[in-house]
GROMACS .gro file of C-alpha atoms in nm:
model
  295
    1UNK     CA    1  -2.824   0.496  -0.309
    2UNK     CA    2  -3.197   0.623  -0.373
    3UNK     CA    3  -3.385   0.369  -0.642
    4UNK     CA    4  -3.456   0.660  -0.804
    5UNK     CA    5  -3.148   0.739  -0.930
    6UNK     CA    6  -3.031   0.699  -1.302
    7UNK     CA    7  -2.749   0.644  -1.475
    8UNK     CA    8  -2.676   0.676  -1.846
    9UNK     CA    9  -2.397   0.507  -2.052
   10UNK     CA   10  -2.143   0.637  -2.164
   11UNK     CA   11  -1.945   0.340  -2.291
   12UNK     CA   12  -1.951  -0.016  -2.209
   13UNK     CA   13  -1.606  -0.152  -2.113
   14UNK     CA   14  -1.658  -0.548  -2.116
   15UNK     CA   15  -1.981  -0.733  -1.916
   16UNK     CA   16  -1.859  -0.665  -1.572
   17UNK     CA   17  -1.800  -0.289  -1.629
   18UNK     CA   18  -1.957  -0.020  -1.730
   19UNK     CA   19  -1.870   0.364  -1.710
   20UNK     CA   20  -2.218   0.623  -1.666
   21UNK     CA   21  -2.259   0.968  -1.637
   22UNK     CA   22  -2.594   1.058  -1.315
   23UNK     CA   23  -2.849   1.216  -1.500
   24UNK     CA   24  -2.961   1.367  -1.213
   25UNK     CA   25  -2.639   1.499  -1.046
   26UNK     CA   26  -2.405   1.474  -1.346
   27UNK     CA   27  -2.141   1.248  -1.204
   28UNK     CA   28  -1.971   0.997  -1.390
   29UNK     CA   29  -1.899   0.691  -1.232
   30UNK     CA   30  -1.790   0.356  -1.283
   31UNK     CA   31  -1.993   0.052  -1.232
   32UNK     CA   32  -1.899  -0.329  -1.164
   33UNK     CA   33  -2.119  -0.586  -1.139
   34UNK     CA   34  -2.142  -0.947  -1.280
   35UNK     CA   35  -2.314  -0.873  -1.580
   36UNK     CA   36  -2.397  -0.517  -1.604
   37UNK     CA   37  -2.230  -0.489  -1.955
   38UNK     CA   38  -2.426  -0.820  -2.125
   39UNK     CA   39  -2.655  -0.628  -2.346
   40UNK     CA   40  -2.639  -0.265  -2.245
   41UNK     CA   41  -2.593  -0.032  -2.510
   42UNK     CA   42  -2.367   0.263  -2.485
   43UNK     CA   43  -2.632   0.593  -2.473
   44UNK     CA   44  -2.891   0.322  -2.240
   45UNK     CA   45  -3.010   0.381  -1.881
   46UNK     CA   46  -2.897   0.173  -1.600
   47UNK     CA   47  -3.131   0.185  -1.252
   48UNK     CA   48  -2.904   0.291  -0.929
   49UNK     CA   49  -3.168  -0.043  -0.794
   50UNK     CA   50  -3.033  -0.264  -1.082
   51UNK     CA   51  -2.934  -0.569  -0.860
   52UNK     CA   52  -2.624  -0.668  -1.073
   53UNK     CA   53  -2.492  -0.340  -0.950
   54UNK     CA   54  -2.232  -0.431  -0.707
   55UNK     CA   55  -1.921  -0.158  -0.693
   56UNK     CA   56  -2.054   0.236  -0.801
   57UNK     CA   57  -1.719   0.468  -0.740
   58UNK     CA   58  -1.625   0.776  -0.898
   59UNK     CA   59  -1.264   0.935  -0.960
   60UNK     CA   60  -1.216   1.221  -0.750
   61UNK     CA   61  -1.089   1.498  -0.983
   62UNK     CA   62  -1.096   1.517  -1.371
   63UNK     CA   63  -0.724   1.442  -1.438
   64UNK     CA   64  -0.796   1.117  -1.274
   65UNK     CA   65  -1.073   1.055  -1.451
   66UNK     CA   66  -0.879   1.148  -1.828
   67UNK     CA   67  -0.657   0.918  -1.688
   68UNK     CA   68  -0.797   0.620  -1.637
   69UNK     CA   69  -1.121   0.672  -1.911
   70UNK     CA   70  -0.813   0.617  -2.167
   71UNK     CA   71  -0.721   0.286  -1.975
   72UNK     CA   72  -1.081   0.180  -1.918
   73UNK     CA   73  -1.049   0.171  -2.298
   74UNK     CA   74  -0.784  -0.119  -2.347
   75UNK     CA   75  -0.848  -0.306  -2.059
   76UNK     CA   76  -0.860  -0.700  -2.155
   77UNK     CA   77  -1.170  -0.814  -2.016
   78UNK     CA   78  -0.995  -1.129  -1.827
   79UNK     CA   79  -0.775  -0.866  -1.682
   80UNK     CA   80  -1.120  -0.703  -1.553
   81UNK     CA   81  -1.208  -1.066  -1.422
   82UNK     CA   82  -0.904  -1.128  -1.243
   83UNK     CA   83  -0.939  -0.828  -1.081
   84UNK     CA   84  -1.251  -0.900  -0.945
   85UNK     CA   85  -1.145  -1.258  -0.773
   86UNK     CA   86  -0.839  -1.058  -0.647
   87UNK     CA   87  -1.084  -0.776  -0.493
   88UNK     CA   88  -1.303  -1.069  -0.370
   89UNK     CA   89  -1.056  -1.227  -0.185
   90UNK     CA   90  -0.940  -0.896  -0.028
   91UNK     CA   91  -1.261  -0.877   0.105
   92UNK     CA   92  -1.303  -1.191   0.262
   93UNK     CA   93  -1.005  -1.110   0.445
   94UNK     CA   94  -1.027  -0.758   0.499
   95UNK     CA   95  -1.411  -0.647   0.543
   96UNK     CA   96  -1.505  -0.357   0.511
   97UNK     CA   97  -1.544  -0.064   0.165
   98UNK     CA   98  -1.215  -0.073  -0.011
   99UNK     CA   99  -1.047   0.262  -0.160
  100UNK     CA  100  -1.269   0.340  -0.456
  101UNK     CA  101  -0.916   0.410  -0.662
  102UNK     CA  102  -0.816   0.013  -0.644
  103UNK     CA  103  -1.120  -0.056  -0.908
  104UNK     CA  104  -0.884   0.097  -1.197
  105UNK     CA  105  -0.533   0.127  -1.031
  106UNK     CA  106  -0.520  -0.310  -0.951
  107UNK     CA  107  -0.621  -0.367  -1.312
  108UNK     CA  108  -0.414  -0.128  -1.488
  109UNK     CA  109  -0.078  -0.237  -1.286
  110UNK     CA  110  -0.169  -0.638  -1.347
  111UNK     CA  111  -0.217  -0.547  -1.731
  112UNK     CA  112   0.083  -0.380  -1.782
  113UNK     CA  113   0.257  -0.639  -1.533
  114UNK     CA  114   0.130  -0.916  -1.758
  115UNK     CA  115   0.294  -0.724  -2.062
  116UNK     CA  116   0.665  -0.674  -1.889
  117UNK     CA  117   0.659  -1.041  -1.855
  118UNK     CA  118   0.545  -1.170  -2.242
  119UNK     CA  119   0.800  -0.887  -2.326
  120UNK     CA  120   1.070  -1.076  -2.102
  121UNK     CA  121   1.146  -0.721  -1.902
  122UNK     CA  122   1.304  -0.765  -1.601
  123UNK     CA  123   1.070  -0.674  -1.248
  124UNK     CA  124   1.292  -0.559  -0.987
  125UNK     CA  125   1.144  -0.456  -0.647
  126UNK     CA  126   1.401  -0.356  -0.362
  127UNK     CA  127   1.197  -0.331  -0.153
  128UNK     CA  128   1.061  -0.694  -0.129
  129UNK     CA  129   1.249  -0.833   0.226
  130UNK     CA  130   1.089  -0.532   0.377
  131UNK     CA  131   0.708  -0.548   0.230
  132UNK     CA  132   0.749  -0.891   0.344
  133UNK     CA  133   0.807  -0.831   0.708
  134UNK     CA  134   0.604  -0.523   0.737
  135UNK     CA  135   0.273  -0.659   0.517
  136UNK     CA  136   0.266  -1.031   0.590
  137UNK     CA  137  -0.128  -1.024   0.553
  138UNK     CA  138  -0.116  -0.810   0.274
  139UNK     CA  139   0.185  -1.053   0.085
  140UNK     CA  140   0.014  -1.387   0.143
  141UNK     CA  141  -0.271  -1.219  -0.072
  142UNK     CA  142  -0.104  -1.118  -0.324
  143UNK     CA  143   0.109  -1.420  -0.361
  144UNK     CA  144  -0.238  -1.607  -0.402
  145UNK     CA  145  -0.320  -1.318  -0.655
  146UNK     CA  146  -0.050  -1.382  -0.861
  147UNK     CA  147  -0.098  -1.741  -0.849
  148UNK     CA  148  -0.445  -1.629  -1.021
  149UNK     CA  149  -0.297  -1.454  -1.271
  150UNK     CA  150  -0.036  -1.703  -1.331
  151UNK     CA  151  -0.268  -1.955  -1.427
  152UNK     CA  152  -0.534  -1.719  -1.653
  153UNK     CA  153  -0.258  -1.598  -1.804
  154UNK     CA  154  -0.032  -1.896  -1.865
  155UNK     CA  155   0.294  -1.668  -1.716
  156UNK     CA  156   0.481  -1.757  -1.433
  157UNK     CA  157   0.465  -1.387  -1.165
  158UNK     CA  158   0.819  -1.334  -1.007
  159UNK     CA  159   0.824  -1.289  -0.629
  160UNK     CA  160   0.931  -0.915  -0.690
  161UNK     CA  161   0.574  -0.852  -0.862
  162UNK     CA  162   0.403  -1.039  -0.542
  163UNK     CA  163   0.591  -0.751  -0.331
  164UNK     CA  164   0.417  -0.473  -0.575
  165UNK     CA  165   0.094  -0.654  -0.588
  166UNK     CA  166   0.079  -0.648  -0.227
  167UNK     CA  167   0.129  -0.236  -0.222
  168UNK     CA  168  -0.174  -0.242  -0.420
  169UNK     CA  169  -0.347  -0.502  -0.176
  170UNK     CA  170  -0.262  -0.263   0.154
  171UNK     CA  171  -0.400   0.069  -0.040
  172UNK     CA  172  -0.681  -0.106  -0.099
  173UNK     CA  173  -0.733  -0.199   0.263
  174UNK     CA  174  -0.564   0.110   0.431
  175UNK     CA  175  -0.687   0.383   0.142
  176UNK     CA  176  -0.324   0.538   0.144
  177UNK     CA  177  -0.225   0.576  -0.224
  178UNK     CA  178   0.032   0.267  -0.379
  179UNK     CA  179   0.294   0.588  -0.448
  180UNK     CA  180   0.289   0.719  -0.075
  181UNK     CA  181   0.363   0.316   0.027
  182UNK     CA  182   0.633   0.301  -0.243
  183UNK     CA  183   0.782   0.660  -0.117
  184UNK     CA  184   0.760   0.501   0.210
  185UNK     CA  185   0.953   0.202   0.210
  186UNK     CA  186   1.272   0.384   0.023
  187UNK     CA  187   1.242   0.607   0.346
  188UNK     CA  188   1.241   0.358   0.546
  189UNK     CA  189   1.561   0.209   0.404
  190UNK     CA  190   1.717   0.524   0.419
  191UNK     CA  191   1.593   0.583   0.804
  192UNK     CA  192   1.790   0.189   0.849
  193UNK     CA  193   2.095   0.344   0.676
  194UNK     CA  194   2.119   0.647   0.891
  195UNK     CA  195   2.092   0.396   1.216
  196UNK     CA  196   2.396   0.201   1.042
  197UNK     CA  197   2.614   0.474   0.986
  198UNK     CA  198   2.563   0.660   1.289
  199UNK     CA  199   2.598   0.388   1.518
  200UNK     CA  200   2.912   0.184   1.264
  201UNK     CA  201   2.589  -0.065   1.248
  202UNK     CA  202   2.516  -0.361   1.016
  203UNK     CA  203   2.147  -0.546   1.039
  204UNK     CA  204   2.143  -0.870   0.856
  205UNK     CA  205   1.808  -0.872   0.688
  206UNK     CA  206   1.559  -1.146   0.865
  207UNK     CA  207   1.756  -1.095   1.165
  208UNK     CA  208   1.567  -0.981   1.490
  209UNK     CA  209   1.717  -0.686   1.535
  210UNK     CA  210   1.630  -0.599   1.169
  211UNK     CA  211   1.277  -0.712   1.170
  212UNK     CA  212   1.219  -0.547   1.483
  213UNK     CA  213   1.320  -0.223   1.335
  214UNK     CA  214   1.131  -0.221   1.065
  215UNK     CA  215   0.845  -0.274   1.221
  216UNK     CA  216   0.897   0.031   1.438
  217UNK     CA  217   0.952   0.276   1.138
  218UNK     CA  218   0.690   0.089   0.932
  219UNK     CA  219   0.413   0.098   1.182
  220UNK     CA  220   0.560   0.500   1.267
  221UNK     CA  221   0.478   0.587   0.931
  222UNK     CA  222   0.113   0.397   0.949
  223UNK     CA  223   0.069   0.645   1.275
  224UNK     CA  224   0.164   0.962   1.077
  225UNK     CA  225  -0.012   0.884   0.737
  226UNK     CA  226  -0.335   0.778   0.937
  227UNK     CA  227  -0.433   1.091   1.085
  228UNK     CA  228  -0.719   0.953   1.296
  229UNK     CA  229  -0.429   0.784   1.547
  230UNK     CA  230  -0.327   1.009   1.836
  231UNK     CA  231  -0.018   0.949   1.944
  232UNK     CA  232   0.076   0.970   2.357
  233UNK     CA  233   0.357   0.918   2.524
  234UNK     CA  234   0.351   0.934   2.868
  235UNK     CA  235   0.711   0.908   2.962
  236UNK     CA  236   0.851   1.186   2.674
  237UNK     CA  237   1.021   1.398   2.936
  238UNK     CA  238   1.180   1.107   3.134
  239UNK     CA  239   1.300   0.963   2.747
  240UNK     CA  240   1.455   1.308   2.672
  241UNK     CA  241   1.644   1.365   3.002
  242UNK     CA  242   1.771   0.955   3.006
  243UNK     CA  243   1.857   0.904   2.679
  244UNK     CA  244   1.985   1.176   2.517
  245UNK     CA  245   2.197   1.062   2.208
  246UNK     CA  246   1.938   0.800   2.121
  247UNK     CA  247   1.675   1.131   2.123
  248UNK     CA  248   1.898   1.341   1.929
  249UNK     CA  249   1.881   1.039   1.663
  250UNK     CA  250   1.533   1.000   1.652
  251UNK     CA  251   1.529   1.396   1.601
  252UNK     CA  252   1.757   1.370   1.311
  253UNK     CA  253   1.592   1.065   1.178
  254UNK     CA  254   1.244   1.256   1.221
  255UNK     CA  255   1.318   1.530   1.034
  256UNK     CA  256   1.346   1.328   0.733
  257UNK     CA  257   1.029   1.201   0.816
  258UNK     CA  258   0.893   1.510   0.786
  259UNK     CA  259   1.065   1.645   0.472
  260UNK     CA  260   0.967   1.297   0.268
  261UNK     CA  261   0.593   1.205   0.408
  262UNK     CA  262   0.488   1.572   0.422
  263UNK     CA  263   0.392   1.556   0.766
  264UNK     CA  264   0.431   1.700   1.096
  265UNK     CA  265   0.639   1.420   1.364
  266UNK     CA  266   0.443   1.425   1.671
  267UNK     CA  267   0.712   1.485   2.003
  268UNK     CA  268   0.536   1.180   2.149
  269UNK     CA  269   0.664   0.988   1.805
  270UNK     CA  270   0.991   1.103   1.843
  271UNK     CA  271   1.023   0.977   2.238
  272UNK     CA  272   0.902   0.648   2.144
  273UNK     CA  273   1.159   0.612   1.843
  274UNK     CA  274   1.461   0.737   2.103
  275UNK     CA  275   1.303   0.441   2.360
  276UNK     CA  276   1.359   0.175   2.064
  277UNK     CA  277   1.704   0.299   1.959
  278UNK     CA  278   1.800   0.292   2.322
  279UNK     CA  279   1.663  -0.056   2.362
  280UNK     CA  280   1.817  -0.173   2.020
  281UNK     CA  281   2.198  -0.017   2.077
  282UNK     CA  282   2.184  -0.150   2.468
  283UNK     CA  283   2.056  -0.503   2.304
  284UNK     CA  284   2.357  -0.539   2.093
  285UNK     CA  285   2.588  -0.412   2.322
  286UNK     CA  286   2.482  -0.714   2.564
  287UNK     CA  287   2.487  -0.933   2.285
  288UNK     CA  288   2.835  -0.836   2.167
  289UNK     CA  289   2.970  -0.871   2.516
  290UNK     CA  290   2.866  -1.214   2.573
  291UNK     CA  291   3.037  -1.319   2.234
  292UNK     CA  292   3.378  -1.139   2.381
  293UNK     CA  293   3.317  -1.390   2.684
  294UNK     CA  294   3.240  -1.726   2.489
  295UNK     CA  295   3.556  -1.601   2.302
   0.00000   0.00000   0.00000
């Protein structure tokens, strides 16, 4: 951003964040850098060339903005701190500018996580086994994260707040909002449901038929939500004529898809799901005749 740029204060959340209004486009931001608050006074100027400046994001509509100005209020400054080793690390793993939205979103959720726990409420995530599998990057992150906030914080983080943290950890990376992941994954169990009862199925979670599933649907959904990812398949026609009950699945299966993620299910998507049925029923098949025979 141009040096000639200035900010002025509108209220200074703790010395590592500060929230200003552009004087000269009249934008309000939010700005994070080590130091920025330490003697800055709220009605003050701040230099877009200021070099403790190092995060500028704004909100991108004004009911975000009410939203998380009231949180920006109450935030505990160590909360703000932790944040910022969390972000760090993401970084280091994941280069590259993070969603703007994580800046707030990571800070509120670990703030109000750290209050369920002194408050002894229960955190119950179903849909841990299956971040797990689908995130493992992602999960080792936040497990380290809420070793972090662990020890700040003198609480001990249950595993099914390292599966939420690690929602947060992929949005940032991926920049697909933490409610479209969550609204994803109970899809995704539902899609595995559907497979069970249509077939008279039953996948044993961590078992290879399970994980390899998941992985299907999960990285599916990546392909649909990322619009940028074209999606071929070569051998559609040849899919649709072979394997016909596995296609008329993946059609059924699809148009859930559609109706939960909003989206339109690219043909080619389709093929490729009927392909991985096929290969998935004809895998068990062989597997459950060779058990007849050893029997």
């Amino acid at each position: 951003m141009s040096g000639t740029e200035t900010f002025k204060v509108i209220r200074v959340i703790g010395n590592n964040v500060v929230m200003v209004q552009s004087i000269k486009k009249e934008l309000e931001y939010v700005i994070l850098g080590k130091g920025i608050g330490f003697g800055t006074k709220t009605g003050g100027t701040i230099s877009a060339d200021d070099p403790r400046i190092e995060k500028l994001f704004k909100l991108e509509d004004r009911e975000q903005w009410s939203q998380y100005h009231h949180l920006l209020e109450d935030f505990d400054p160590k909360v703000l701190e932790i944040t910022d080793e969390i972000l760090n690390s993401i970084t280091t793993e994941f280069p590259g500018k993070l969603n703007d939205k994580v800046y707030l979103a990571l800070p509120s959720h670990i703030q109000f996580t750290i209050y369920r726990i002194r408050k002894g409420m229960d955190i119950i995530n179903p849909f841990l086994e299956e971040t797990k599998i689908s995130f493992p990057k992602e999960y080792d992150i936040a497990l380290k994260a809420a070793e972090m906030i662990g020890r700040a914080f003198d609480i001990k983080v249950p595993e099914d707040e390292v599966g939420f943290l690690t929602y947060h950890v992929y949005s940032a990376v991926s920049h697909v909002p933490v409610g479209q992941l969550v609204k994803a994954s109970n899809m995704v169990g539902r899609l595995v449901s559907m497979i069970e009862q249509e077939r008279g199925l039953e996948f044993k979670n961590g078992s290879m038929d399970y994980v390899r599933l998941l992985m299907h649907l999960r990285f599916s959904v990546d392909r649909i939500l990322n619009h940028s990812v074209k999606v071929d398949n070569p051998f559609a026609d040849q899919i649709k004529a072979k394997f016909t009950d596995e296609y008329e699945l993946a059609k059924r299966l699809a148009t859930v898809m559609e109706t939960d993620l909003g989206r339109t299910i690219p043909e080619a998507e389709v093929c490729f799901l009927a392909m991985h049925l096929y290969r998935l029923f004809r895998g068990r098949t062989q597997d459950n005749t060779l058990n007849k025979e050893d029997n």
